mmCIF file of C-alpha atoms and ligand atoms in Angstrom:
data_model
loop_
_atom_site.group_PDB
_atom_site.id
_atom_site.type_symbol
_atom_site.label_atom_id
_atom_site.label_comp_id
_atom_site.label_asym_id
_atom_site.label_seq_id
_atom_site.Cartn_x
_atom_site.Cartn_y
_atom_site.Cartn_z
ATOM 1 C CA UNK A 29 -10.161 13.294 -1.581
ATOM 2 C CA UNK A 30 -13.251 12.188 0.375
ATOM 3 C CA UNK A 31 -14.148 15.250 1.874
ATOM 4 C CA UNK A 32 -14.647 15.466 5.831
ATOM 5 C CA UNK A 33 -18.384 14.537 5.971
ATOM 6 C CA UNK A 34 -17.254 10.518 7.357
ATOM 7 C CA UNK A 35 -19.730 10.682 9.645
ATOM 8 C CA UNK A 36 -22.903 11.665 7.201
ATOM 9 C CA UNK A 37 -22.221 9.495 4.729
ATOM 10 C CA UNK A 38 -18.619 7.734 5.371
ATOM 11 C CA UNK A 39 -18.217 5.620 2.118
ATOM 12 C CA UNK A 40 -16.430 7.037 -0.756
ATOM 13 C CA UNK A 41 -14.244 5.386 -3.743
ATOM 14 C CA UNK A 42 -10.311 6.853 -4.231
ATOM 15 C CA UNK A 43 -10.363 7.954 -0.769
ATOM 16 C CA UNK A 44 -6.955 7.902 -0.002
ATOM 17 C CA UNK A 45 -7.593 9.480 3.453
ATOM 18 C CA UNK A 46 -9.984 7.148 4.795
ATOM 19 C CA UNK A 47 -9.679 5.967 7.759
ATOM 20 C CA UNK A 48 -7.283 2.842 9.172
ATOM 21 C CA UNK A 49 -9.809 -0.271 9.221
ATOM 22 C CA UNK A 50 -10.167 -3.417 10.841
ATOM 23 C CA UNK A 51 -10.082 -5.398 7.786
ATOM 24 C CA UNK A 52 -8.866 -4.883 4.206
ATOM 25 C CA UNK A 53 -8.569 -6.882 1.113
ATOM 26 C CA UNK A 54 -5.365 -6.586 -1.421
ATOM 27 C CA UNK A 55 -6.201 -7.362 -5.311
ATOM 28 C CA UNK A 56 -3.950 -7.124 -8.196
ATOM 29 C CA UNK A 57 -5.059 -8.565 -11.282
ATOM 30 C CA UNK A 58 -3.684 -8.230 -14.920
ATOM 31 C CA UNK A 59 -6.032 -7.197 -17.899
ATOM 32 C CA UNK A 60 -6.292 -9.609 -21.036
ATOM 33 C CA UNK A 61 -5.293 -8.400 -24.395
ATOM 34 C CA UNK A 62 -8.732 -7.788 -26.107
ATOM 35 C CA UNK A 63 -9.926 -4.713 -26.846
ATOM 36 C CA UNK A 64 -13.004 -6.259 -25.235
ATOM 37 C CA UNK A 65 -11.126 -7.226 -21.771
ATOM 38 C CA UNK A 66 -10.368 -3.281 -21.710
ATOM 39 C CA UNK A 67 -13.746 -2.470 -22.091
ATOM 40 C CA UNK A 68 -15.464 -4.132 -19.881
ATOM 41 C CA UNK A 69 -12.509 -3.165 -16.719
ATOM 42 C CA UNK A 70 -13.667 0.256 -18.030
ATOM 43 C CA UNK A 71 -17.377 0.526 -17.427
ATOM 44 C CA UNK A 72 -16.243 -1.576 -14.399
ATOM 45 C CA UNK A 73 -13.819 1.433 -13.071
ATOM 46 C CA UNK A 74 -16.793 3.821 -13.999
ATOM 47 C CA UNK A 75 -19.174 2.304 -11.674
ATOM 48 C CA UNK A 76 -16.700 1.739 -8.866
ATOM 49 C CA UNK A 77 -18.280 4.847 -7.015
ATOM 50 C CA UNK A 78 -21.515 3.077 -7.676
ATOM 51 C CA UNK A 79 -20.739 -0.366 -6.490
ATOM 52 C CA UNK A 80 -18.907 1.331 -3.216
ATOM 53 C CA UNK A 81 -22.281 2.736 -2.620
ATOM 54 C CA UNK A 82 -24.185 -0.253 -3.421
ATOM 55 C CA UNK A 83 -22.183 -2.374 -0.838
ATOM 56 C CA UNK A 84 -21.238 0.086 1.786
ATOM 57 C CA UNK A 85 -24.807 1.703 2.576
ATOM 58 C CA UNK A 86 -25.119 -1.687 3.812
ATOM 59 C CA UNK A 87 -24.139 -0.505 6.647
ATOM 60 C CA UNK A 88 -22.570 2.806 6.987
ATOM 61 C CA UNK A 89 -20.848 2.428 10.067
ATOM 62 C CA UNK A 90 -18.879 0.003 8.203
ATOM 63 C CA UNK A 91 -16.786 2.775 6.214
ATOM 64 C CA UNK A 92 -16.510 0.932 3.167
ATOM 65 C CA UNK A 93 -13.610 2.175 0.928
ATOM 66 C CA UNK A 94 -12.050 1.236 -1.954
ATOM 67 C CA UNK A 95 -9.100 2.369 -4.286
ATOM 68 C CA UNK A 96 -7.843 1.763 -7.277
ATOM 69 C CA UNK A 97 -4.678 1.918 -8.914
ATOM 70 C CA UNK A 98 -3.565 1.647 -12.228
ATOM 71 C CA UNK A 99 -0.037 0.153 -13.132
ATOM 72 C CA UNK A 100 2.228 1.778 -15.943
ATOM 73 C CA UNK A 101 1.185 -0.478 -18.973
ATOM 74 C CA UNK A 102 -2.259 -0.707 -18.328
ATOM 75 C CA UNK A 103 -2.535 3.030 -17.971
ATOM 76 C CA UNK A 104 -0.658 3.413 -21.213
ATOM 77 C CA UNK A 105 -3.607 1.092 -22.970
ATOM 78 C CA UNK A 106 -6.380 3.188 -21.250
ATOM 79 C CA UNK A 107 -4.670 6.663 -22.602
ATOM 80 C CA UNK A 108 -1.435 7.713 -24.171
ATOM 81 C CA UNK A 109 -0.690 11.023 -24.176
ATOM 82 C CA UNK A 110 -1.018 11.891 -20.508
ATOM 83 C CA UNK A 111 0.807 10.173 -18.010
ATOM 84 C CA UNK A 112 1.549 10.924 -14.141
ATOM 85 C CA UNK A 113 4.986 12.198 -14.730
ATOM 86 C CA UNK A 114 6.978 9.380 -11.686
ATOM 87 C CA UNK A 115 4.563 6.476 -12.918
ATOM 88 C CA UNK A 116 6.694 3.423 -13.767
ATOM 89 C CA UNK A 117 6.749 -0.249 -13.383
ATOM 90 C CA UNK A 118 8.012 -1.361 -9.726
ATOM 91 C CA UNK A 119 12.195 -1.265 -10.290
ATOM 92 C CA UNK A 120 13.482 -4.546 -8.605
ATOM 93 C CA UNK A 121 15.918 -4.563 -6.357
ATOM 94 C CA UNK A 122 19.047 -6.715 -5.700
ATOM 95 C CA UNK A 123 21.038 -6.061 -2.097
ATOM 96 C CA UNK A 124 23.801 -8.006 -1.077
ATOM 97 C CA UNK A 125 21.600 -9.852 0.450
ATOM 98 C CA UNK A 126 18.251 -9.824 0.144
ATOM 99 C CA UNK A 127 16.346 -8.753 -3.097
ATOM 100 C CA UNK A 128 12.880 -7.374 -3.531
ATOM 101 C CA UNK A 129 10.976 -8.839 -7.247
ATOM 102 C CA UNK A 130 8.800 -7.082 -9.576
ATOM 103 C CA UNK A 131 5.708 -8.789 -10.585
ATOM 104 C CA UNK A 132 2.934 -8.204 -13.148
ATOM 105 C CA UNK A 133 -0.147 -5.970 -12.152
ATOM 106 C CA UNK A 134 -2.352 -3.916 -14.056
ATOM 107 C CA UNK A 135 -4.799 -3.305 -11.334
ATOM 108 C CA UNK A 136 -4.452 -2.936 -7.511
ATOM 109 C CA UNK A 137 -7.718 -2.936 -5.726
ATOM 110 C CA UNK A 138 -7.332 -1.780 -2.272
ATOM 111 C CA UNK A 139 -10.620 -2.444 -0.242
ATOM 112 C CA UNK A 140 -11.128 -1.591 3.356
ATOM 113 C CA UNK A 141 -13.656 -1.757 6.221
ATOM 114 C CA UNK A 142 -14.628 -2.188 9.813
ATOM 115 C CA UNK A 143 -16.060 -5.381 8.394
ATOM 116 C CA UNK A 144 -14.629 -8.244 6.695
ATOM 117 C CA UNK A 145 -17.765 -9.411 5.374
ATOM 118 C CA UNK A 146 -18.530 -6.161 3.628
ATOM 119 C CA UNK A 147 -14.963 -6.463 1.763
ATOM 120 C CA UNK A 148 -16.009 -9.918 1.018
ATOM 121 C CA UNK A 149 -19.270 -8.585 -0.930
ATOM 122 C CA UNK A 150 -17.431 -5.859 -2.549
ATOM 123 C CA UNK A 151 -14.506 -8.258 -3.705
ATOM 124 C CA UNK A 152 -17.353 -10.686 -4.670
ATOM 125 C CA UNK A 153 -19.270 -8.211 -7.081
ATOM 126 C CA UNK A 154 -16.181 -6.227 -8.175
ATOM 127 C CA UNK A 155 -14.690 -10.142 -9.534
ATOM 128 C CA UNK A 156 -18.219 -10.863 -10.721
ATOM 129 C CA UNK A 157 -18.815 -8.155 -12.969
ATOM 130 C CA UNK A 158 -14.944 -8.129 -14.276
ATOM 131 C CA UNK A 159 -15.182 -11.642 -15.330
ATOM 132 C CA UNK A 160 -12.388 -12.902 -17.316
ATOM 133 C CA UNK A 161 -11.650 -9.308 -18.439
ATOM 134 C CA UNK A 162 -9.011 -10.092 -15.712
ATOM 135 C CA UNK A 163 -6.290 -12.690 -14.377
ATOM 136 C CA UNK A 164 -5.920 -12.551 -10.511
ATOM 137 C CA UNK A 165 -2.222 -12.427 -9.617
ATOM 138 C CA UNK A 166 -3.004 -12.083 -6.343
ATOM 139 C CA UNK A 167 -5.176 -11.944 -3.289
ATOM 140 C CA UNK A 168 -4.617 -11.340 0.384
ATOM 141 C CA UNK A 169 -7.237 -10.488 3.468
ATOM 142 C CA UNK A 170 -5.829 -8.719 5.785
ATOM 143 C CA UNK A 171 -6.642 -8.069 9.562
ATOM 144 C CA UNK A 172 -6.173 -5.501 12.550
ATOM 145 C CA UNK A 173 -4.140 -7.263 14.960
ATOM 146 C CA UNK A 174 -4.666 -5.597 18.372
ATOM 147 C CA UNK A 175 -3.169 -2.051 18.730
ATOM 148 C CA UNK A 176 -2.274 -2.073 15.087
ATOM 149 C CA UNK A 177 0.496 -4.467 15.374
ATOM 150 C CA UNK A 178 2.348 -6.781 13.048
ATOM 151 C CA UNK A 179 2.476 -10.123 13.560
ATOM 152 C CA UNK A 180 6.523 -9.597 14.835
ATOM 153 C CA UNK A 181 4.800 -7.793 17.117
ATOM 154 C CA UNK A 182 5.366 -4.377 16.894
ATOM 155 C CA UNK A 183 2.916 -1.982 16.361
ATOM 156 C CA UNK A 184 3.176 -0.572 12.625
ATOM 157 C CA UNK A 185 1.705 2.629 11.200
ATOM 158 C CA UNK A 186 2.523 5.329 13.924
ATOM 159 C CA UNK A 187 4.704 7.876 12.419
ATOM 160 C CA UNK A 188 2.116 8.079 9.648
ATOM 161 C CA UNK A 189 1.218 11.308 8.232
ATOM 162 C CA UNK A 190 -1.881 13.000 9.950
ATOM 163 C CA UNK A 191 -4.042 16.486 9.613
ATOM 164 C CA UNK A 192 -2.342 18.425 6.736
ATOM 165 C CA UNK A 193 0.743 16.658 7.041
ATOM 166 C CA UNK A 194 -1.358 13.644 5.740
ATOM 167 C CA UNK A 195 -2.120 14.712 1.662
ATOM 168 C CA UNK A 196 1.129 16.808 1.905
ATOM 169 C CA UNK A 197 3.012 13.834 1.868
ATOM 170 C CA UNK A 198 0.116 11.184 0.077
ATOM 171 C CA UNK A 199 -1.240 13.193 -2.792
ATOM 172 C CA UNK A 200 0.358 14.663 -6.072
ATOM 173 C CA UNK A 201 0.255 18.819 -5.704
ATOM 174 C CA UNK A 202 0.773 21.287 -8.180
ATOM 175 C CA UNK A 203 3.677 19.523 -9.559
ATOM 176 C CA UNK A 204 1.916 17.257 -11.523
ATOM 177 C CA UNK A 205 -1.427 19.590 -12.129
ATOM 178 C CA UNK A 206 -3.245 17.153 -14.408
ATOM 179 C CA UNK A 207 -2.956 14.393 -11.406
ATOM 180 C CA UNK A 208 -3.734 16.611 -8.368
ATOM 181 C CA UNK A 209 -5.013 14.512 -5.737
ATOM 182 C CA UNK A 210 -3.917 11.334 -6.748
ATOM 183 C CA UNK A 211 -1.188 9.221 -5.263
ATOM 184 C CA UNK A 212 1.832 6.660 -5.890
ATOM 185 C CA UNK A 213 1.102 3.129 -4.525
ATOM 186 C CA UNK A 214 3.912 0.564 -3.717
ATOM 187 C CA UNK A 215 2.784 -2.777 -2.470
ATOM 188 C CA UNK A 216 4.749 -5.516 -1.607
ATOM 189 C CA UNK A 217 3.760 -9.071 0.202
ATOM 190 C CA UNK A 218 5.835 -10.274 2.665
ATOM 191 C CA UNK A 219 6.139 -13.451 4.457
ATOM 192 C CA UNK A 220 7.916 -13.913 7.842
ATOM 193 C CA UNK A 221 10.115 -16.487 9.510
ATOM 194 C CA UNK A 222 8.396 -16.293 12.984
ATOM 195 C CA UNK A 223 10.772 -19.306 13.919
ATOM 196 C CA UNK A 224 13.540 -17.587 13.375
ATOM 197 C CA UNK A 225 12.129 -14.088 15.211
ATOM 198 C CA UNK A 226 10.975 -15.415 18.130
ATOM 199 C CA UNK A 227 14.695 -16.733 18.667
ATOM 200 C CA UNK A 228 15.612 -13.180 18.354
ATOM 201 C CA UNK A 229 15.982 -11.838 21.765
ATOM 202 C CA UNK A 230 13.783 -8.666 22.590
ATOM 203 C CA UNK A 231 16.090 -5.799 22.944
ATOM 204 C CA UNK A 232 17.496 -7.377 19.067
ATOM 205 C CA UNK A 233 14.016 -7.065 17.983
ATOM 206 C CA UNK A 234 13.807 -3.496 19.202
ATOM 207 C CA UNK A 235 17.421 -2.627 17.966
ATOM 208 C CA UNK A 236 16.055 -3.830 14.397
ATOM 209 C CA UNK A 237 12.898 -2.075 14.186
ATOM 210 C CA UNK A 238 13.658 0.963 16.291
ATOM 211 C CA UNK A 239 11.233 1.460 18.854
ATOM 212 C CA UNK A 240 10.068 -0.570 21.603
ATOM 213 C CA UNK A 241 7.952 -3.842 21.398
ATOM 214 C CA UNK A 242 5.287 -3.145 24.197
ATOM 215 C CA UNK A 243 5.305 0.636 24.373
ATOM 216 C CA UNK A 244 6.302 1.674 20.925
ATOM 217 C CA UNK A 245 8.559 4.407 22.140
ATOM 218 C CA UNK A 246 10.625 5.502 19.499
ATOM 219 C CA UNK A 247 14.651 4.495 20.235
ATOM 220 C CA UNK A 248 17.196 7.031 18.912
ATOM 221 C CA UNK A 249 19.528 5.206 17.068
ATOM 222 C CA UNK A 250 21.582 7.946 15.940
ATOM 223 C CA UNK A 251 24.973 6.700 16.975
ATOM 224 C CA UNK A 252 24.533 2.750 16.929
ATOM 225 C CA UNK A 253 26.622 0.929 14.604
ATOM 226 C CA UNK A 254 23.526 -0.483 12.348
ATOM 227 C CA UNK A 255 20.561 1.509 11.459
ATOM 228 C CA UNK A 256 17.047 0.790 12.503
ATOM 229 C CA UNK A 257 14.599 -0.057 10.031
ATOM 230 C CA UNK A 258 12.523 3.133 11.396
ATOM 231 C CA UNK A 259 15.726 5.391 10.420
ATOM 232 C CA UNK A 260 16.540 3.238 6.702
ATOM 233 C CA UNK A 261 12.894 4.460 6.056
ATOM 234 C CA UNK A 262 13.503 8.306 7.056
ATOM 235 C CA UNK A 263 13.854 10.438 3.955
ATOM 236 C CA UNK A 264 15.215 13.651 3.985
ATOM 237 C CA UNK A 265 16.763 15.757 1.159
ATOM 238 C CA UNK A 266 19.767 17.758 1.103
ATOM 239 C CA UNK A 267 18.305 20.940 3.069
ATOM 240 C CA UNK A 268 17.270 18.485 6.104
ATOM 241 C CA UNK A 269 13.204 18.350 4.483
ATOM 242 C CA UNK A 270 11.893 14.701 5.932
ATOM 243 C CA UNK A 271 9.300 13.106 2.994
ATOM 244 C CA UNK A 272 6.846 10.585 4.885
ATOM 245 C CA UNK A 273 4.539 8.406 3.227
ATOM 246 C CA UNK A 274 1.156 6.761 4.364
ATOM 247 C CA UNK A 275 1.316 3.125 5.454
ATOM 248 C CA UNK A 276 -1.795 1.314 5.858
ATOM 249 C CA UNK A 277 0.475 -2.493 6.171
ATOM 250 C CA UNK A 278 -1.747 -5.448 6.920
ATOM 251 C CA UNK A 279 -1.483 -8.532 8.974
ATOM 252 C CA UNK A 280 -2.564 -11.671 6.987
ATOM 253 C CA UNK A 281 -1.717 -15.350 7.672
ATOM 254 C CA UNK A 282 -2.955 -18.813 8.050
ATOM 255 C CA UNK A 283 -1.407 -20.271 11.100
ATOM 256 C CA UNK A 284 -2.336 -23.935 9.970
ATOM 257 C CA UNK A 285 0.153 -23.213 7.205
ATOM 258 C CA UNK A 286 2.590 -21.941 8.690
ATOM 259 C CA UNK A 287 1.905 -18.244 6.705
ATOM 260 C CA UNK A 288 2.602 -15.331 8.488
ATOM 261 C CA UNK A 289 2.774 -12.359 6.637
ATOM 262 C CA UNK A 290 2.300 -8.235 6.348
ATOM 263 C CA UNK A 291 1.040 -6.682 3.490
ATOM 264 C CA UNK A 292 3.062 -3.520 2.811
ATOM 265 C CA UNK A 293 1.060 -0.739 1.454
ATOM 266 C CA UNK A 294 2.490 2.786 0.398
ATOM 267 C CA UNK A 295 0.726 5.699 -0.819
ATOM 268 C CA UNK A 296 3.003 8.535 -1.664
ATOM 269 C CA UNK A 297 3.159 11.898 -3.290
ATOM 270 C CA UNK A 298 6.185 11.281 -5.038
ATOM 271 C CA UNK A 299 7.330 8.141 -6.580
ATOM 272 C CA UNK A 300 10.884 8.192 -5.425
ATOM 273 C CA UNK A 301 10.228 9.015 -2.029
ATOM 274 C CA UNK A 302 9.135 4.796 -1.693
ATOM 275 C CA UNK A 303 12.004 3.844 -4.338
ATOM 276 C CA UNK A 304 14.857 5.572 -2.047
ATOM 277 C CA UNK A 305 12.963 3.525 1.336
ATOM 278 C CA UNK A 306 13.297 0.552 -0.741
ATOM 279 C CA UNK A 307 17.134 1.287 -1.498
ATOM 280 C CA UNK A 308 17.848 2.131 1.744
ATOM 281 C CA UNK A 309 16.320 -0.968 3.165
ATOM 282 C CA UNK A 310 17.601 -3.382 0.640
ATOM 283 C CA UNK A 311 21.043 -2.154 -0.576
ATOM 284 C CA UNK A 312 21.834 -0.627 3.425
ATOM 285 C CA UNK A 313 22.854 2.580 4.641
ATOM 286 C CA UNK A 314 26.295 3.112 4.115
ATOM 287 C CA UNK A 315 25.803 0.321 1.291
ATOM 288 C CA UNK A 316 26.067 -3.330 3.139
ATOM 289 C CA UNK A 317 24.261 -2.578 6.099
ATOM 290 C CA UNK A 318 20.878 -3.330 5.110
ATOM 291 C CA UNK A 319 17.738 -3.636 6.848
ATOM 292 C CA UNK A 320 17.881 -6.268 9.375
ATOM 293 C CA UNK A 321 13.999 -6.829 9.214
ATOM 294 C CA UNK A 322 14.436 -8.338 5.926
ATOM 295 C CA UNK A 323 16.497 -11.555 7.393
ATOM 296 C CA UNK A 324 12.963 -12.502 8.819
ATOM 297 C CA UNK A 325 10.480 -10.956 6.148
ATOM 298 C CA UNK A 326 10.980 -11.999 2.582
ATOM 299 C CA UNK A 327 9.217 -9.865 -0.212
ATOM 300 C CA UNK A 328 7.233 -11.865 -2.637
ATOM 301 C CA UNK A 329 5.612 -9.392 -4.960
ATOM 302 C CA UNK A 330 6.149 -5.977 -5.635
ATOM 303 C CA UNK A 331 4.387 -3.520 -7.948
ATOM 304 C CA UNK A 332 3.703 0.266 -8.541
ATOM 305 C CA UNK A 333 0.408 1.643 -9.187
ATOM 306 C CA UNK A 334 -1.181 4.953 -9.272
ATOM 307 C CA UNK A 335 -4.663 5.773 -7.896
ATOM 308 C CA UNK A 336 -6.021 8.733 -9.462
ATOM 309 C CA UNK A 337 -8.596 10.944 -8.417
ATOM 310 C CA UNK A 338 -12.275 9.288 -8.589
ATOM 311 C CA UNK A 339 -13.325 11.924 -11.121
ATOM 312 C CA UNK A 340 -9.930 11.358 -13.376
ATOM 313 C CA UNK A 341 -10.328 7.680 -12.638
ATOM 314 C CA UNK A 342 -14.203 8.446 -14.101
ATOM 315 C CA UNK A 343 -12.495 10.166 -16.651
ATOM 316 C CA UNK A 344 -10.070 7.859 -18.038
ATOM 317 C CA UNK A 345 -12.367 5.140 -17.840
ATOM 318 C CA UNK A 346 -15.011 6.781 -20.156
ATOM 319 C CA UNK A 347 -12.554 7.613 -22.831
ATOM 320 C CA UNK A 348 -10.520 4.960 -22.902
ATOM 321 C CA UNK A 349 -12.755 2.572 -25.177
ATOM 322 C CA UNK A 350 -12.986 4.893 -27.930
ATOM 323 C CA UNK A 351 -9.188 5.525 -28.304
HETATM 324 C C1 HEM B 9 7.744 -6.709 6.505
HETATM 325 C C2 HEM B 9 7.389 -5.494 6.151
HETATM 326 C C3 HEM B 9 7.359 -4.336 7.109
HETATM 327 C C4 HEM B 9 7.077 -4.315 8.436
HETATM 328 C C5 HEM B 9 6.645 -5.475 9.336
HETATM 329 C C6 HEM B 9 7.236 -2.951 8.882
HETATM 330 C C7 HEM B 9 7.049 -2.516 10.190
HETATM 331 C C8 HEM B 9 7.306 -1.229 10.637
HETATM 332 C C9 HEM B 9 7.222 -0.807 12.000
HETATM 333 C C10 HEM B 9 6.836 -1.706 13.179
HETATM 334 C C11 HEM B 9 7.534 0.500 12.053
HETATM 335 C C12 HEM B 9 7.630 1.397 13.293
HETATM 336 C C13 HEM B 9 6.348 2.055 13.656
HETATM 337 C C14 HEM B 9 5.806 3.000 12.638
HETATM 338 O O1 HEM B 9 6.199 4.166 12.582
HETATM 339 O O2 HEM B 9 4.992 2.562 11.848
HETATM 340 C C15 HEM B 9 7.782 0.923 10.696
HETATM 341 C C16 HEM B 9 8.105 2.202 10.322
HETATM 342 C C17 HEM B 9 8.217 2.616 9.028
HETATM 343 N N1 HEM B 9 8.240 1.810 7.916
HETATM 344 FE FE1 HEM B 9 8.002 -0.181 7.876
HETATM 345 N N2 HEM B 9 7.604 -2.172 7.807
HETATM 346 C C18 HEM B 9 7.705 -2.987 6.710
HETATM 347 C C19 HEM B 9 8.081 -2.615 5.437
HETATM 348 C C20 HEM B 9 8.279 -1.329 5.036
HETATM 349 C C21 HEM B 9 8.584 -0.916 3.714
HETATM 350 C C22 HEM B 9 8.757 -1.866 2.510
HETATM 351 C C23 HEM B 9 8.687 0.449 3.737
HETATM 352 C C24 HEM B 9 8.968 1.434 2.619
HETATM 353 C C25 HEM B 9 9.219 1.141 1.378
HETATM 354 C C26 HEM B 9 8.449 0.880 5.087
HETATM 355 C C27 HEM B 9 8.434 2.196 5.509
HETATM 356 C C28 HEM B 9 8.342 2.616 6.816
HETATM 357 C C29 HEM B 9 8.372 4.012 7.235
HETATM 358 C C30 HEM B 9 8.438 5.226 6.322
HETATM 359 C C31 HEM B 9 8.310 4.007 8.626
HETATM 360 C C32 HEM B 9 8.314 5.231 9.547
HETATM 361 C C33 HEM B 9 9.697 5.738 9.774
HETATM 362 C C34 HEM B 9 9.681 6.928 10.725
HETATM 363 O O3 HEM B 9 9.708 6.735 11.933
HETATM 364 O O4 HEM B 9 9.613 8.055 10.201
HETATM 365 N N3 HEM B 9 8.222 -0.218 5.855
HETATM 366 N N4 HEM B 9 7.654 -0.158 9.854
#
């Protein structure tokens, strides 16, 4: 989506394939009912290229980034008779255990950076000029801790996609022509119990997420009684084809509360690919053996999105006032 040219001008809105960043800001908001409300977060979507610009040139070595998403009823108010064919509000999900909520969004900005203080500005403006078009349901800054860890400790995001394999497994294809390029977003907030974890021995730890803590080798769990939460989240269809997603989860917390907490992030080419992850996880694999990670990380939003393309985004935005 952004081209290959980071390092002449390396800012770009809808770029899914930008790069992983030391800081990143998560906002999902819900439009108001007016017409006006839907106006105004319309010529606010058609300058988002702008306002990346504005920000970012800043200071370009920042990569400033930012994408938006659009959630199912919004994107029915903007324009009704074309749809991404999987887009759908985020399905909750009750395990024997441990359930994962829906909860209202309209809008997910995703903002990233090298530098938190140009995802400040860009939040800063972005709320500015949306006003009280929109109601913020919620807000986390996130932070690159280390090597890319999470704050259990392991490091999170290796078996990402990369090179091709990256928008083969990100961005809609032929399948859904109209939406090309675009992607399925899941994000979800979760908070730990770092009590609880650090009473989990090591090797546990491992056992749960499926690699090791300090070298992030990758265990094979292929005959141990309960599956890792590396091999819940392995998706492969009937003739043995593996779907990955891309994960860009945060770190965010405020020790002096007691919050510890990764923001889960998924951008996928198809829809189901994160619902049948979430299943997996939640409801177990065979049914009742559920993702142990989730007895130390509770979900506490959840919500589907799709980021189009920055020219459909463009698009919709323009005509969606006159409808
Ligand atoms: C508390 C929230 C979560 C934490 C702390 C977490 C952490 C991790 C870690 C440490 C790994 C292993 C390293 C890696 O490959 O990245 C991993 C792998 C993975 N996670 Fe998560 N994760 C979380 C939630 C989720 C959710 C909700 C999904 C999907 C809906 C998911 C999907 C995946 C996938 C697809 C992999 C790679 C599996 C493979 O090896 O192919 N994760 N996660």
């Amino acid at each position: 989506m952004s081209g290959k040219n980071w390092d002449r001008v390396p800012i770009d809105a809808q770029s899914i394939d930008a790069p992983l960043s030391m800081a990143a800001v998560f906002l999902v908001v819900t439009v108001a009912n007016e017409a006006s409300a839907l106006a105004k977060v319309c010529s606010v979507l058609d300058g988002l290229d702008d306002l990346v610009k504005t920000v970012g040139f800043r200071d370009l070595s920042g990569r400033l980034s930012c994408i938006a998403g659009i959630g199912r009823e919004l994107w029915d108010r903007l324009r009704q008779d074309k749809r991404p064919k999987e887009l759908k509000p985020f399905a909750p999900i009750k395990g024997p255990i441990h359930a994962a909520p829906a909860t209202p969004g309209d809008l997910l900005f995703h903002i990233r950076s090298e530098r938190p203080d140009l995802c400040f500005e860009f939040e800063r403006i972005l709320l500015d000029s949306l006003g009280d078009a929109v109601t913020m349901v919620d807000e986390v800054s996130g932070f690159r801790y280390f090597d890319a860890r999470d704050l259990l400790g392991f490091v999170d995001g290796t078996a990402n996609p990369t090179g091709l394999d990256l928008p083969a497994s990100a961005l809609v294809g032929d399948e859904d022509g109209d939406f090309a390029g675009g992607s399925y977003v899941v994000v979800q907030k979760y908070l730990h119990d770092l009590g609880a974890w650090k009473q989990t021995p090591t090797p546990v730890q491992e056992e749960i997420i499926g690699r090791t803590k300090i070298d992030n080798i990758e265990i094979d769990d292929d005959d141990a009684p309960r599956k890792s939460h590396k091999s819940l989240a392995t998706i492969t269809d009937a003739d043995g084809n593996e779907y990955d997603i891309l994960r860009d989860n945060m770190p965010f917390g405020r020790p002096g509360h007691q919050e510890f907490g990764t923001y889960f992030i998924g951008y996928s080419r198809y829809l189901w690919v994160i619902e049948k992850m979430l299943q997996r996880m939640y409801v177990g694999d065979p049914p009742g053996a559920y993702d142990r990670l989730l007895d130390f990380s509770t979900p506490h939003t959840g919500a589907t999105f799709f980021a189009p393309t920055r020219s459909t985004l463009q698009m919709l935005a323009q005509a969606a006032p006159e409808k």
